[in-house]
Amino acid sequence: MKPFYAPLFDALLKHAAKAPAGFHVPGHHNGQAMKLVLPINEQSEHPSEYFYKIMQLDVTELSTTDDLHHPEASIQEAQQLAAKTFGTDETFFLVGGSTSGNLALLLTLCEPDDIVIVQRNVHKSVLNGLRLSGAKAVFLSPRIDKNSGLATVPALEQVEAALALYPEAKAVFLSNPNYYGMGISLSRYVEAAHRYNVPILVDEAHGAHYGFHEAFPNSSLSEGVDAVVQSAHKTLPTLTMGALLHVQGNRIPLDSLRETLAMVQSSSPSFPILASIDISRAMMDTLGPMLFDQSLRSVSSFRNWLRNQETTLCEVYYDADTASMLQVDPLRVVLYDVSGQRSGFELQKLLEQYGCFAEMADSRYVVLVFGVQTSTQDVKKLQYAIKTISDSSHKTEKKPKDFQPLSMTNGFEWTSIQPVSFKKTAFKNKAIQRIPLQLTEGQLSAEMVTPYPPGIAILYPGEKITAAMIDYIQYLSEAGAKFQGAGDPSLATISIFAEKADLPT
Amino acid sequence: MKPFYAPLFDALLKHAAKAPAGFHVPGHHNGQAMKLVLPINEQSEHPSEYFYKIMQLDVTELSTTDDLHHPEASIQEAQQLAAKTFGTDETFFLVGGSTSGNLALLLTLCEPDDIVIVQRNVHKSVLNGLRLSGAKAVFLSPRIDKNSGLATVPALEQVEAALALYPEAKAVFLSNPNYYGMGISLSRYVEAAHRYNVPILVDEAHGAHYGFHEAFPNSSLSEGVDAVVQSAHKTLPTLTMGALLHVQGNRIPLDSLRETLAMVQSSSPSFPILASIDISRAMMDTLGPMLFDQSLRSVSSFRNWLRNQETTLCEVYYDADTASMLQVDPLRVVLYDVSGQRSGFELQKLLEQYGCFAEMADSRYVVLVFGVQTSTQDVKKLQYAIKTISDSSHKTEKKPKDFQPLSMTNGFEWTSIQPVSFKKTAFKNKAIQRIPLQLTEGQLSAEMVTPYPPGIAILYPGEKITAAMIDYIQYLSEAGAKFQGAGDPSLATISIFAEKADLPT
C-alpha cells in the first residue's frame, strides 16, 4: 500500500498540534465554545460530543493553512495530487457542491446571448448558470430508455445536428451518469464537439468514483471531455458540499475560471470540507480499488439475494438497445413495484419504516446508493424490509397502476433547437402573476419548478406550460415529491409571465 | 437558564440514534468509511479521530431531516427560533457564508441596469452580486477617520444626496461594522432610505453577536434596516460558512429571495453547518449574555495590561469627531507599531512566531479577534509575544515609516455619482490584455483586485487605474498581502480592457 499522505489534513493537524492562541475567526475558538456547560436534557447529547474534534480543523486563512482562492501551499499541493489521481491537468476543490462548479463553468465561458448546447434534463444549477451568465440554451431532449422510461444523454446525432446549426456555441453541456446510475461512453460526443473546437462540459456529480475500480465505468475525463464537475461527497468519503472540478486541455481559460470560482463560492471556505476531499483522494491513492471492495461485496450479495426471491420489488431493467450502450454504476440499485400497487414515493416511505433510508424516489422508482463501507448488516436490514413489504403487497387488493418515472416520457417534447434565453429582460414587457396550476396551460412559466431530488427542473422561467406538464406536476405533488425554490411549495399555484394588458386592475 | 433546545441538531441526533441503514449520499456512510485501516505514519493521526463524530450528522435531505431550500420541519423551526432570537420577521440559514447572502439579495432586488447606492469599500461579494445581476452601482466613498486612516460607512449627507439623485434606486447597500470593529448607528440612514421607500441592506458580517450583550453595539436589525447578512461563524460558535440572512418589513420579496438563495447555494447543503447555526442560537437563548462573559473578561484584562505597558505596540485610537459617533466592537483589538518600524504584515508574522495567530493584517494594523471563550492562557501568550516584539523593537535602528492602512486615503477618490456597470457587455468592443502593473495608469481594469482579508476590492472590472492605485497595489504586494481571484497572483501584471485597435497584432 502507498503511504497515506494528505497534505492539507496534515497542515491542519500540525497547526492544531501547536496549540496556537487563535485571535481570529471562527468564533468557536477551536471548539472551546462547544465545551460550555449547557442544560441539556437527559435524552439528548452535548453538541461538543459531535463538534469539538472537527472544530480543531475549522480554521481560517492563516500562514499555516493556505487560501483556496489563492492556493500556494497545502491546498495547492492537495489539488495537484488530486489532478494526478484523477488523471487531469487541473483540479479545483469546491466547497459549494457541484452547484458551484456548474455555475462557475458557465460564467467563465459565456457572455450574454452566447449559445450553449444543453441536455434538457440537467441539474438546475446548470440552468441557473445560464441565467446568471445571460447565455442562451439550445436544448436537446434526452434519449429515453423504452423499458424503464428513464432518460440518459441525448443521442449523438442530436448533438451533432445542434453543433452543425450552432458551430459558434460556447460549450456542449451534458449530465452523465444520471441519478439512476445510467451513463454512456462520451468519447464520440467529445470527438463531435472538438471537431468544432467547442468544449464539452460534463456534470458527473454521481460519478466521482468512476475509473477507480474495474467494476466501475470509465470516468468522462478518460474519454477526453474538457471539464468535469463531480460531487465528491456523493460517492467518496467526503463531507457534504465537498466537490471537484477537473479541467484538461486548453479550451477552458483558467484565469477566468479561478475568478468565477472565487465569485460563486464563500470567501471563507470550510477547511474541514476541503480536508475531507484531500483525505478521500489520499484514501484512493493508498487503498486503490480496495476502497470500494466492501460496498461492491454488499451490493452483489444483495443482487444475488434479490434475483432468487419472489418479491414484488424488482430491479429496473433496460431495453436491449439501451442496455447495449449503457455503462451502469454497480453501486446504485433502482427498484420498483412490479405489482404496480405502489409508487416509488410509497416504497421509499415503507422502507423507512424498516429503518432503510433511500437516496431518492420518483413516481415509479426508489434509488438506493451503496456508499463506501455499506455493511452486510445494512443489507440484511434492507432484505428484511423488502421481504416484509413484498409479503404485505401479496395480501392487498390495491388496483395496479402504471407509475411513470420522472424522466417525463408522458407527452412533452423538450428539444428546443431555437435558443432559449433566461434573462429577466427577455420578459421585460410582461408582468408576473400567480395563478392556479390548472389555469396555466399555454402560459409562460415565471419560475423554476424543480422536484428535489433529483434537482432537474420540469419548468424553467420562460418555458411554455403544456397540459401534460400540468398533469405531471399535479401528480408529483400529490404523490409527495418535494420542490425546491418554488414560490408556492404546494404548487397549487404557479407564477407566470402575463401580458400587462391581461392583468386584472 | 432557559433549557437548551436546538430542533435541527435534535432531529439529526434522533435520526442517528435509530442507527438507520442509509442507502443514500454522502458516500462516507455515517463516517464508516473513515474507520478503514490506513497506513498512517507515527506522528500523524487517523482522520476518523476528527471526522467520525461529525459524519454522524452529515446526512442528506431525508424525511427525518428537512430541506434547507424547502423547509417544513426542523430547519423551519430552527429558522423561526432564530428569527425570534435576533428580533426579525424572517431568518434564513446560509451554508455559503455571507457571500451567498449578499449575492442573493442583489439578485433578488435587481434587474439589469437597475441602480444600487453602494458604499465603495464593501466586501467583494457585493460587487459580484452587482456583476451577476447586471445592476449599476452609484459608489459612495467611505468616511475616513483622520487619526487611524480607517474607513467606516459614507456620511449620511452623501447617502441622502445619492437618494435625491437616484430615487429609483433598488437599494442602499452598506457594510457595518468594518473589519476593525468600527461601526456607527444606522437609524438615520434607515430613515433617509425609507423616505424614498428604498430598502437598506447591510453586510453585518462582523456583527452577528451585536445586541446580545450590553457591552456590544446595537444590531442593525434593531435600527430598522430591511435586510442584514451576518457571518455567524465569525463571532458565534458556528462552523465556517455558516451565516444568517435576516429580513424584516415588506420591501424584500420573499418568494424571489427564496429562489435566489436556492440558486447561489449548494442543492445539498451541509447539515453540520446548519446544525451549528441552530446550536449557536440555542446557546444564545440558554446562556444569554453569559455566552460572551469569558471573552469580554479576557479582552478587558488584555486592554488593562496593554495600557500599563511601555510597548511599541499600541491600540488604534480615533479622531474625536469619529470617536463621538463610533460604536466599537469590544472583542476586536487593532494594534500598530507606534515606533513606525514594522508594518501590520510584519507584526502579524512576528506574533505567529510566538504562537499567536491574528485575524488580519494590513500595511499598518494587525487585527485580533477575541472569540467566544478566548482564555486567560491565550491572553498571557499574547502579552508575552507583544512584550518580546516590543523589546526587540527598542533595540533595532530601523528607520521609522508612515505605514498607511488599507482604507486607502492615499490619493484616490472613490465616489462615483455616475452609475457604474459591471456587465461584461459594457466592454464588448474592448479586448482584454495583460500588461505590467506599472504601465496600467489611465487604463480600465479588466479584473477585480482584492486583498484578502479583508476582501475589499481595490479595483473592479471597468475601474480606471490611477497612479496612486498602482503604488498602493505594488506596496501591498511587496508587503505580503494576499490577493484572491487575481489572474496573476503576484500582481506584477494586470488584465486591462484595451481598444481592439491598440492591440499588437
PDB file of C-alpha atoms in Angstrom, chain A residues 33-34 38 45-48 50-51 55, chain B residues 4-10 57 78 93 237-238 272-286 291:
ATOM      1  CA  ALA A  33     -17.115  27.441  22.959  1.00  0.00           C
ATOM      2  CA  MET A  34     -18.666  23.993  22.483  1.00  0.00           C
ATOM      3  CA  LEU A  38     -25.375  23.623  28.936  1.00  0.00           C
ATOM      4  CA  GLU A  45     -26.292  14.795  23.924  1.00  0.00           C
ATOM      5  CA  HIS A  46     -23.953  17.720  24.328  1.00  0.00           C
ATOM      6  CA  PRO A  47     -23.050  19.368  20.999  1.00  0.00           C
ATOM      7  CA  SER A  48     -19.352  19.143  21.868  1.00  0.00           C
ATOM      8  CA  TYR A  50     -20.083  15.905  17.814  1.00  0.00           C
ATOM      9  CA  PHE A  51     -18.433  19.233  17.051  1.00  0.00           C
ATOM     10  CA  MET A  55     -13.667  22.377  15.155  1.00  0.00           C
TER      11      MET A  55
ATOM     12  CA  PHE B   4     -31.128  24.178  25.720  1.00  0.00           C
ATOM     13  CA  TYR B   5     -33.295  23.434  22.671  1.00  0.00           C
ATOM     14  CA  ALA B   6     -31.913  23.088  19.148  1.00  0.00           C
ATOM     15  CA  PRO B   7     -34.547  21.396  16.940  1.00  0.00           C
ATOM     16  CA  LEU B   8     -32.352  20.736  13.918  1.00  0.00           C
ATOM     17  CA  PHE B   9     -29.484  19.322  15.982  1.00  0.00           C
ATOM     18  CA  ASP B  10     -32.066  17.217  17.847  1.00  0.00           C
ATOM     19  CA  LEU B  57     -24.686  14.333  11.484  1.00  0.00           C
ATOM     20  CA  ALA B  78     -34.770  26.363  13.785  1.00  0.00           C
ATOM     21  CA  PHE B  93     -29.696  29.934   7.450  1.00  0.00           C
ATOM     22  CA  PRO B 237     -19.803  29.254  17.897  1.00  0.00           C
ATOM     23  CA  THR B 238     -20.688  28.243  14.329  1.00  0.00           C
ATOM     24  CA  PRO B 272     -23.319  20.002  10.286  1.00  0.00           C
ATOM     25  CA  ILE B 273     -23.007  23.663   9.290  1.00  0.00           C
ATOM     26  CA  LEU B 274     -26.769  24.189   9.574  1.00  0.00           C
ATOM     27  CA  ALA B 275     -26.871  22.395  12.939  1.00  0.00           C
ATOM     28  CA  SER B 276     -24.024  24.536  14.247  1.00  0.00           C
ATOM     29  CA  ILE B 277     -26.070  27.662  13.450  1.00  0.00           C
ATOM     30  CA  ASP B 278     -29.015  26.130  15.306  1.00  0.00           C
ATOM     31  CA  ILE B 279     -26.778  25.272  18.274  1.00  0.00           C
ATOM     32  CA  SER B 280     -25.306  28.788  18.352  1.00  0.00           C
ATOM     33  CA  ARG B 281     -28.795  30.292  18.514  1.00  0.00           C
ATOM     34  CA  ALA B 282     -29.781  27.819  21.232  1.00  0.00           C
ATOM     35  CA  MET B 283     -26.659  28.712  23.230  1.00  0.00           C
ATOM     36  CA  MET B 284     -27.523  32.408  22.950  1.00  0.00           C
ATOM     37  CA  ASP B 285     -31.052  31.708  24.179  1.00  0.00           C
ATOM     38  CA  THR B 286     -29.862  29.487  27.012  1.00  0.00           C
ATOM     39  CA  LEU B 291     -22.049  33.350  26.453  1.00  0.00           C
TER      40      LEU B 291
END
